[in-house]
Short mmCIF file of N, CA, C and O in Angstrom, two decimals:
data_model
loop_
_atom_site.label_atom_id
_atom_site.label_comp_id
_atom_site.label_asym_id
_atom_site.label_seq_id
_atom_site.Cartn_x
_atom_site.Cartn_y
_atom_site.Cartn_z
N MET A 1 98.74 19.84 5.45
CA MET A 1 97.60 20.65 6.31
C MET A 1 96.59 20.65 5.70
O MET A 1 95.94 20.65 4.45
N ARG A 2 95.76 20.31 6.28
CA ARG A 2 93.99 19.65 5.96
C ARG A 2 93.31 21.04 5.14
O ARG A 2 92.69 20.91 4.11
N TRP A 3 93.72 22.16 5.68
CA TRP A 3 93.05 23.69 5.11
C TRP A 3 93.63 23.53 3.64
O TRP A 3 92.74 23.64 2.62
N ALA A 4 94.93 23.32 3.24
CA ALA A 4 95.41 23.37 2.03
C ALA A 4 94.87 22.41 1.03
O ALA A 4 94.20 22.62 0.33
N ALA A 5 94.64 21.33 1.76
CA ALA A 5 93.86 20.44 0.87
C ALA A 5 92.35 20.54 0.43
O ALA A 5 91.85 20.14 -0.60
N ASP A 6 91.64 20.79 1.25
CA ASP A 6 90.44 21.42 1.53
C ASP A 6 90.58 22.45 0.18
O ASP A 6 89.29 22.61 -0.75
N ALA A 7 91.13 23.17 0.14
CA ALA A 7 91.34 24.34 -0.59
C ALA A 7 91.57 23.95 -1.90
O ALA A 7 90.69 24.90 -2.83
N VAL A 8 92.72 23.05 -2.14
CA VAL A 8 92.22 22.68 -3.47
C VAL A 8 91.14 21.89 -4.25
O VAL A 8 91.02 21.65 -5.07
N ALA A 9 90.56 20.79 -3.17
CA ALA A 9 89.37 20.53 -3.57
C ALA A 9 88.06 21.46 -3.74
O ALA A 9 87.64 21.16 -5.10
N MET A 10 87.99 22.51 -3.13
CA MET A 10 87.40 23.54 -3.14
C MET A 10 87.18 24.28 -4.72
O MET A 10 86.41 24.13 -5.19
N MET A 11 88.49 24.28 -4.65
CA MET A 11 88.99 24.86 -6.18
C MET A 11 88.72 24.22 -7.29
O MET A 11 88.23 24.78 -8.52
N TRP A 12 88.95 23.27 -7.43
CA TRP A 12 88.95 22.02 -8.14
C TRP A 12 87.09 21.96 -8.80
O TRP A 12 86.72 21.81 -9.58
N GLU A 13 86.45 21.36 -7.44
CA GLU A 13 84.74 21.03 -7.64
C GLU A 13 84.29 22.55 -7.96
O GLU A 13 83.11 22.43 -8.70
N GLY A 14 84.54 23.85 -7.50
CA GLY A 14 83.40 24.74 -7.54
C GLY A 14 83.99 25.55 -8.98
O GLY A 14 83.24 26.36 -9.30
N ALA A 15 85.32 25.41 -9.17
CA ALA A 15 85.87 26.77 -10.04
C ALA A 15 86.39 25.62 -11.16
O ALA A 15 86.78 26.44 -12.20
N ARG A 16 86.71 24.80 -11.16
CA ARG A 16 87.47 23.55 -12.12
C ARG A 16 89.02 24.20 -12.45
O ARG A 16 89.49 24.01 -13.21
N VAL A 17 89.52 24.75 -11.30
CA VAL A 17 90.74 25.66 -10.82
C VAL A 17 91.57 24.07 -10.31
O VAL A 17 91.39 23.85 -9.43
N ARG A 18 92.85 23.74 -11.21
CA ARG A 18 93.28 22.67 -10.72
C ARG A 18 94.71 23.66 -9.89
O ARG A 18 95.36 24.33 -10.46
N LEU A 19 94.76 23.41 -8.36
CA LEU A 19 96.23 23.60 -8.04
C LEU A 19 97.08 22.48 -7.74
O LEU A 19 96.55 21.52 -6.92
N ASP A 20 98.13 22.85 -7.99
CA ASP A 20 99.16 21.67 -8.01
C ASP A 20 100.19 21.43 -6.81
O ASP A 20 101.32 20.69 -6.72
N TYR A 21 100.25 22.49 -6.03
CA TYR A 21 101.23 22.75 -5.07
C TYR A 21 102.55 23.26 -5.71
O TYR A 21 103.52 23.06 -5.09
N SER A 22 102.40 24.15 -6.80
CA SER A 22 103.93 24.56 -7.23
C SER A 22 103.61 25.80 -7.22
O SER A 22 102.60 26.42 -6.94
N ALA A 23 104.91 26.73 -7.37
CA ALA A 23 104.89 28.12 -7.01
C ALA A 23 104.19 28.63 -8.17
O ALA A 23 103.23 30.05 -7.28
N GLN A 24 104.16 28.70 -9.29
CA GLN A 24 103.33 28.96 -10.34
C GLN A 24 101.76 29.09 -10.04
O GLN A 24 101.13 29.91 -10.42
N SER A 25 101.44 27.89 -9.07
CA SER A 25 99.97 27.91 -9.26
C SER A 25 99.40 29.13 -8.09
O SER A 25 98.07 29.41 -8.19
N LEU A 26 100.45 29.39 -7.50
CA LEU A 26 100.05 30.90 -6.79
C LEU A 26 99.29 32.27 -7.58
O LEU A 26 98.64 32.99 -6.87
N TRP A 27 99.96 32.08 -8.81
CA TRP A 27 99.61 32.95 -9.46
C TRP A 27 97.66 32.65 -9.40
O TRP A 27 97.20 34.00 -9.42
N ARG A 28 97.15 31.67 -9.71
CA ARG A 28 95.74 31.64 -9.78
C ARG A 28 95.10 31.86 -8.40
O ARG A 28 94.00 32.81 -8.29
N VAL A 29 95.92 31.07 -7.26
CA VAL A 29 95.33 31.73 -6.01
C VAL A 29 95.04 33.39 -6.05
O VAL A 29 94.01 33.90 -5.40
N ASP A 30 96.49 34.16 -6.21
CA ASP A 30 96.13 35.86 -5.93
C ASP A 30 95.07 36.01 -7.01
O ASP A 30 94.17 36.98 -6.28
N ARG A 31 94.54 35.54 -8.16
CA ARG A 31 93.79 35.97 -8.82
C ARG A 31 92.73 35.89 -8.46
O ARG A 31 91.54 36.52 -8.40
N MET A 32 92.34 34.59 -7.76
CA MET A 32 90.96 33.97 -7.12
C MET A 32 90.49 35.04 -6.06
O MET A 32 89.23 35.69 -5.87
N ILE A 33 91.66 35.36 -5.39
CA ILE A 33 91.11 36.25 -4.09
C ILE A 33 91.26 37.54 -4.81
O ILE A 33 90.04 38.32 -4.23
N GLU A 34 91.45 38.12 -5.75
CA GLU A 34 91.67 39.51 -6.01
C GLU A 34 90.09 39.48 -6.82
O GLU A 34 89.20 40.64 -6.44
N GLU A 35 89.60 38.19 -7.58
CA GLU A 35 88.29 38.10 -7.85
C GLU A 35 87.27 38.54 -7.03
O GLU A 35 86.31 38.99 -6.90
N ILE A 36 87.36 37.53 -5.90
CA ILE A 36 86.49 37.95 -4.72
C ILE A 36 86.51 39.14 -4.04
O ILE A 36 85.52 39.66 -4.27
N ARG A 37 87.54 39.88 -3.66
CA ARG A 37 87.47 41.09 -3.21
C ARG A 37 86.44 42.27 -4.46
O ARG A 37 86.20 42.87 -3.82
N ARG A 38 86.99 41.89 -5.57
CA ARG A 38 86.19 42.57 -6.97
C ARG A 38 84.87 42.71 -6.62
O ARG A 38 83.79 43.45 -7.10
N GLU A 39 84.53 41.25 -6.14
CA GLU A 39 83.00 41.29 -6.06
C GLU A 39 82.37 41.46 -4.79
O GLU A 39 80.99 41.78 -4.82
N GLY A 40 83.65 42.38 -4.16
CA GLY A 40 82.46 43.05 -2.85
C GLY A 40 82.01 42.00 -1.46
O GLY A 40 81.57 42.69 -0.74
N ALA A 41 82.78 40.88 -1.72
CA ALA A 41 82.32 40.09 -0.68
C ALA A 41 82.73 40.66 0.59
O ALA A 41 83.93 41.06 0.81
N PRO A 42 82.13 40.64 1.92
CA PRO A 42 82.61 40.67 2.65
C PRO A 42 83.21 39.87 3.61
O PRO A 42 83.30 38.70 3.21
N TYR A 43 84.56 40.24 4.29
CA TYR A 43 85.55 39.56 5.03
C TYR A 43 84.94 38.63 5.70
O TYR A 43 85.58 37.26 5.68
N ALA A 44 84.03 38.45 6.55
CA ALA A 44 83.20 37.67 7.34
C ALA A 44 82.81 36.43 6.61
O ALA A 44 83.02 35.24 6.81
N ALA A 45 82.61 36.90 5.28
CA ALA A 45 82.09 35.27 4.42
C ALA A 45 82.87 34.66 3.62
O ALA A 45 82.45 33.93 3.19
N VAL A 46 84.05 35.26 3.46
CA VAL A 46 85.08 34.85 3.01
C VAL A 46 86.36 34.38 3.65
O VAL A 46 87.33 33.81 2.98
N GLU A 47 86.17 34.27 4.88
CA GLU A 47 87.40 33.99 6.19
C GLU A 47 87.46 32.76 5.84
O GLU A 47 89.21 32.43 6.08
N THR A 48 86.82 31.71 5.99
CA THR A 48 87.45 30.27 5.87
C THR A 48 87.83 30.20 4.69
O THR A 48 89.15 29.15 4.38
N VAL A 49 87.50 30.64 3.57
CA VAL A 49 88.06 30.69 2.09
C VAL A 49 89.60 31.32 2.16
O VAL A 49 90.29 30.12 1.80
N LEU A 50 89.91 32.29 2.53
CA LEU A 50 90.97 33.17 2.65
C LEU A 50 92.15 32.17 3.49
O LEU A 50 93.42 31.73 3.36
N ARG A 51 91.73 31.56 4.63
CA ARG A 51 92.38 30.62 5.56
C ARG A 51 92.92 29.46 4.81
O ARG A 51 94.03 28.91 4.70
N GLY A 52 91.73 28.57 3.65
CA GLY A 52 92.15 27.98 2.80
C GLY A 52 93.16 28.53 1.94
O GLY A 52 94.21 27.52 1.69
N PHE A 53 93.07 29.66 1.19
CA PHE A 53 94.34 29.79 0.47
C PHE A 53 95.45 30.03 1.22
O PHE A 53 96.60 30.09 0.59
N GLY A 54 95.64 30.52 2.49
CA GLY A 54 96.67 30.78 3.03
C GLY A 54 97.57 29.62 3.54
O GLY A 54 98.55 29.21 3.35
N ALA A 55 96.61 28.59 4.03
CA ALA A 55 97.06 27.25 4.16
C ALA A 55 98.01 26.48 2.82
O ALA A 55 98.89 26.06 2.71
N TYR A 56 97.22 26.97 1.95
CA TYR A 56 97.72 26.30 0.42
C TYR A 56 98.82 26.96 0.15
O TYR A 56 100.01 26.32 -0.13
N GLY A 57 99.23 28.51 0.02
CA GLY A 57 100.45 29.24 -0.06
C GLY A 57 101.36 28.62 1.22
O GLY A 57 102.41 28.69 0.60
N GLY A 58 101.06 28.22 2.31
CA GLY A 58 102.10 27.73 3.46
C GLY A 58 102.86 26.61 2.88
O GLY A 58 103.73 26.10 2.93
N GLU A 59 101.62 25.84 2.29
CA GLU A 59 102.02 24.29 2.00
C GLU A 59 103.47 24.58 0.87
O GLU A 59 103.92 23.58 0.81
N VAL A 60 102.95 25.26 -0.09
CA VAL A 60 103.66 25.29 -1.53
C VAL A 60 105.14 25.96 -0.77
O VAL A 60 106.13 25.46 -1.30
N VAL A 61 104.90 26.80 -0.09
CA VAL A 61 106.58 27.41 0.74
C VAL A 61 107.36 26.01 1.66
O VAL A 61 108.58 25.83 1.20
N VAL A 62 106.47 25.25 2.22
CA VAL A 62 106.79 24.32 2.95
C VAL A 62 107.48 23.37 2.10
O VAL A 62 108.40 22.68 1.89
N ARG A 63 106.86 22.82 0.67
CA ARG A 63 107.32 22.30 -0.07
C ARG A 63 108.67 22.57 -1.23
O ARG A 63 109.35 21.95 -1.21
N TRP A 64 108.47 24.04 -1.34
CA TRP A 64 109.58 24.28 -2.45
C TRP A 64 110.54 25.51 -1.56
O TRP A 64 111.23 25.33 -2.15
N ALA A 65 110.37 25.37 -0.72
CA ALA A 65 111.46 26.44 -0.14
C ALA A 65 112.06 26.06 1.36
O ALA A 65 112.63 26.60 2.08
N GLY A 66 111.78 24.52 1.46
CA GLY A 66 112.69 23.98 2.27
C GLY A 66 111.88 24.20 3.84
O GLY A 66 112.82 24.47 5.04
N GLY A 67 110.98 24.53 3.92
CA GLY A 67 109.90 24.99 5.00
C GLY A 67 109.37 23.98 5.95
O GLY A 67 109.38 22.87 5.57
N GLU A 68 109.11 24.15 6.96
CA GLU A 68 108.41 23.33 7.94
C GLU A 68 106.95 24.17 8.56
O GLU A 68 107.21 25.32 8.95
N TRP A 69 105.73 23.67 9.32
CA TRP A 69 104.63 24.26 9.71
C TRP A 69 105.36 24.10 11.20
O TRP A 69 105.83 23.03 11.68
N VAL A 70 105.21 25.31 11.83
CA VAL A 70 105.06 25.60 13.38
C VAL A 70 103.77 26.14 13.70
O VAL A 70 103.30 26.85 13.11
N GLU A 71 103.61 25.84 15.22
CA GLU A 71 102.68 26.34 15.72
C GLU A 71 103.13 26.85 17.22
O GLU A 71 103.63 26.23 18.00
N ALA A 72 102.41 28.11 17.56
CA ALA A 72 102.54 28.58 18.67
C ALA A 72 101.68 29.30 19.49
O ALA A 72 100.82 30.44 18.40
N GLN A 73 101.29 29.05 20.35
CA GLN A 73 99.71 29.01 21.01
C GLN A 73 98.82 29.44 19.88
O GLN A 73 98.07 30.53 20.12
N GLY A 74 98.41 28.19 19.15
CA GLY A 74 97.25 28.16 18.29
C GLY A 74 97.31 29.23 17.21
O GLY A 74 96.83 29.37 16.28
N VAL A 75 98.91 29.39 16.67
CA VAL A 75 98.85 30.21 15.66
C VAL A 75 99.62 29.60 14.79
O VAL A 75 100.96 28.93 15.44
N HIS A 76 99.70 29.14 13.19
CA HIS A 76 100.34 28.51 12.61
C HIS A 76 101.39 29.52 11.80
O HIS A 76 100.77 30.59 11.27
N TRP A 77 102.60 28.94 11.28
CA TRP A 77 103.45 29.61 10.89
C TRP A 77 104.44 28.65 9.81
O TRP A 77 104.33 27.34 10.03
N VAL A 78 104.96 29.54 8.99
CA VAL A 78 105.83 28.70 8.49
C VAL A 78 107.11 29.06 8.51
O VAL A 78 107.34 30.30 8.54
N ARG A 79 108.00 28.12 8.80
CA ARG A 79 109.84 28.53 9.26
C ARG A 79 110.35 27.68 7.97
O ARG A 79 110.37 26.60 7.79
N THR A 80 111.01 28.67 7.70
CA THR A 80 112.41 28.22 5.89
C THR A 80 113.35 27.83 6.64
O THR A 80 113.90 28.23 7.75
N TRP A 81 113.88 27.33 5.94
CA TRP A 81 115.14 26.36 5.99
C TRP A 81 116.40 27.52 6.60
O TRP A 81 117.45 27.04 7.71
N ASP A 82 116.14 28.84 6.39
CA ASP A 82 117.21 30.11 6.88
C ASP A 82 116.62 30.44 8.54
O ASP A 82 117.27 31.20 9.36
N GLY A 83 115.52 29.85 8.97
CA GLY A 83 114.66 30.18 10.31
C GLY A 83 113.85 31.21 10.52
O GLY A 83 113.38 31.75 11.29
N ARG A 84 113.43 32.11 9.16
CA ARG A 84 112.77 33.20 8.92
C ARG A 84 111.38 32.16 9.08
O ARG A 84 110.71 31.32 8.43
N LEU A 85 110.37 33.41 9.75
CA LEU A 85 109.29 32.73 10.01
C LEU A 85 108.25 33.75 8.99
O LEU A 85 108.18 34.67 8.59
N TRP A 86 106.79 32.88 8.00
CA TRP A 86 106.52 33.42 7.57
C TRP A 86 104.76 32.73 7.61
O TRP A 86 104.35 31.89 8.26
N ASP A 87 104.02 34.12 7.72
CA ASP A 87 102.35 34.23 7.92
C ASP A 87 101.98 34.10 6.92
O ASP A 87 101.05 35.33 6.62
N PRO A 88 101.51 32.93 6.32
CA PRO A 88 100.90 32.96 4.62
C PRO A 88 99.46 33.25 5.13
O PRO A 88 98.35 33.66 4.24
N PHE A 89 98.66 32.97 6.27
CA PHE A 89 97.11 33.16 6.58
C PHE A 89 96.86 34.81 6.45
O PHE A 89 95.96 35.34 6.17
N ASP A 90 97.82 35.54 7.24
CA ASP A 90 97.98 36.88 7.29
C ASP A 90 97.80 37.46 5.71
O ASP A 90 97.36 38.69 5.31
N GLU A 91 99.19 36.96 4.92
CA GLU A 91 99.38 37.52 3.75
C GLU A 91 98.03 37.30 2.72
O GLU A 91 97.46 37.77 2.12
N ALA A 92 97.32 36.12 2.93
CA ALA A 92 96.37 35.78 2.46
C ALA A 92 95.07 36.95 2.35
O ALA A 92 94.07 37.42 1.52
N ARG A 93 95.08 37.31 3.65
CA ARG A 93 94.04 38.73 4.13
C ARG A 93 94.47 39.57 3.97
O ARG A 93 93.92 40.66 2.97
N ARG A 94 95.86 40.21 3.70
CA ARG A 94 96.11 41.09 2.82
C ARG A 94 96.07 41.11 1.13
O ARG A 94 95.96 42.40 0.76
N CYS A 95 96.07 40.01 0.81
CA CYS A 95 95.56 40.01 -0.82
C CYS A 95 94.53 40.23 -0.90
O CYS A 95 93.91 40.99 -1.82
N PHE A 96 93.46 39.98 0.02
CA PHE A 96 92.18 40.23 0.12
C PHE A 96 91.96 41.89 0.42
O PHE A 96 90.95 42.43 -0.37
N ALA A 97 92.75 42.34 1.13
CA ALA A 97 92.47 43.97 1.34
C ALA A 97 93.38 44.81 0.05
O ALA A 97 92.77 45.84 0.40
N GLY A 98 93.92 43.83 -0.67
CA GLY A 98 94.48 44.60 -1.98
C GLY A 98 96.19 44.86 -1.78
O GLY A 98 96.72 45.64 -2.32
N ASP A 99 96.72 44.29 -0.62
CA ASP A 99 97.92 44.64 -0.62
C ASP A 99 98.82 43.49 -0.20
O ASP A 99 99.63 43.42 0.72
N GLY A 100 98.92 42.61 -0.79
CA GLY A 100 99.55 40.91 -0.51
C GLY A 100 99.57 40.16 -1.80
O GLY A 100 99.05 40.33 -2.37
N SER A 101 100.35 39.48 -1.58
CA SER A 101 100.87 38.43 -2.88
C SER A 101 100.96 36.85 -1.86
O SER A 101 102.39 37.28 -1.48
N LEU A 102 100.42 35.81 -2.03
CA LEU A 102 100.77 34.43 -1.40
C LEU A 102 102.23 34.01 -2.70
O LEU A 102 103.02 33.53 -2.29
N ARG A 103 102.02 34.80 -4.20
CA ARG A 103 102.99 34.28 -4.97
C ARG A 103 104.17 35.12 -4.59
O ARG A 103 105.52 34.37 -4.65
N LEU A 104 103.99 36.03 -4.21
CA LEU A 104 105.63 36.81 -3.95
C LEU A 104 105.81 36.65 -2.66
O LEU A 104 107.13 36.71 -2.40
N LEU A 105 105.21 36.33 -1.28
CA LEU A 105 105.43 35.39 -0.16
C LEU A 105 106.36 34.50 -0.88
O LEU A 105 107.55 33.96 0.19
N CYS A 106 105.85 33.37 -1.55
CA CYS A 106 106.82 32.27 -1.77
C CYS A 106 107.88 32.56 -2.35
O CYS A 106 108.98 32.01 -2.28
N ARG A 107 108.25 33.48 -3.32
CA ARG A 107 109.09 34.04 -4.20
C ARG A 107 110.11 34.24 -3.02
O ARG A 107 111.24 33.85 -3.31
N ASP A 108 109.78 35.39 -2.21
CA ASP A 108 110.96 35.89 -0.91
C ASP A 108 111.30 34.59 -0.20
O ASP A 108 112.36 34.77 0.47
N ALA A 109 110.21 33.86 -0.09
CA ALA A 109 110.90 32.48 1.15
C ALA A 109 111.86 31.88 0.28
O ALA A 109 112.35 31.16 1.18
N MET A 110 111.60 31.68 -1.01
CA MET A 110 112.76 30.87 -1.57
C MET A 110 113.99 31.38 -1.82
O MET A 110 114.78 30.97 -2.42
N THR A 111 114.04 32.78 -1.47
CA THR A 111 115.51 33.39 -1.43
C THR A 111 115.95 33.51 0.00
O THR A 111 115.30 33.55 0.59
N SER A 112 117.27 33.65 0.02
CA SER A 112 118.12 33.58 1.39
C SER A 112 117.53 35.05 1.82
O SER A 112 117.82 36.29 0.95
N GLY A 113 117.62 35.18 3.22
CA GLY A 113 117.34 36.57 4.20
C GLY A 113 118.55 36.99 4.30
O GLY A 113 119.50 37.44 3.71
#
């Protein structure tokens, strides 16, 4: 997904943080989102960045949990091998609100339901 690739490029160019689509890299993404939240950035100012982080988290799930991107009425989800649906975009928003984790979403997606 293009948004995920954009997030990888942004993190490398802006912060010199390398994201390699590994499940472990989601620790760095969660920390970056937490740092943005602590700086007090308004949601509207970081909405695009959060979308990129969500796409990146979703792409990690696709690659490591046997998932695929699905789209319904303009909303993108990740469906894992067991049929469960995951919303990494909402998880990135929840992480920004202090109540979510892309790392934990990936871990949960990699376990059977």
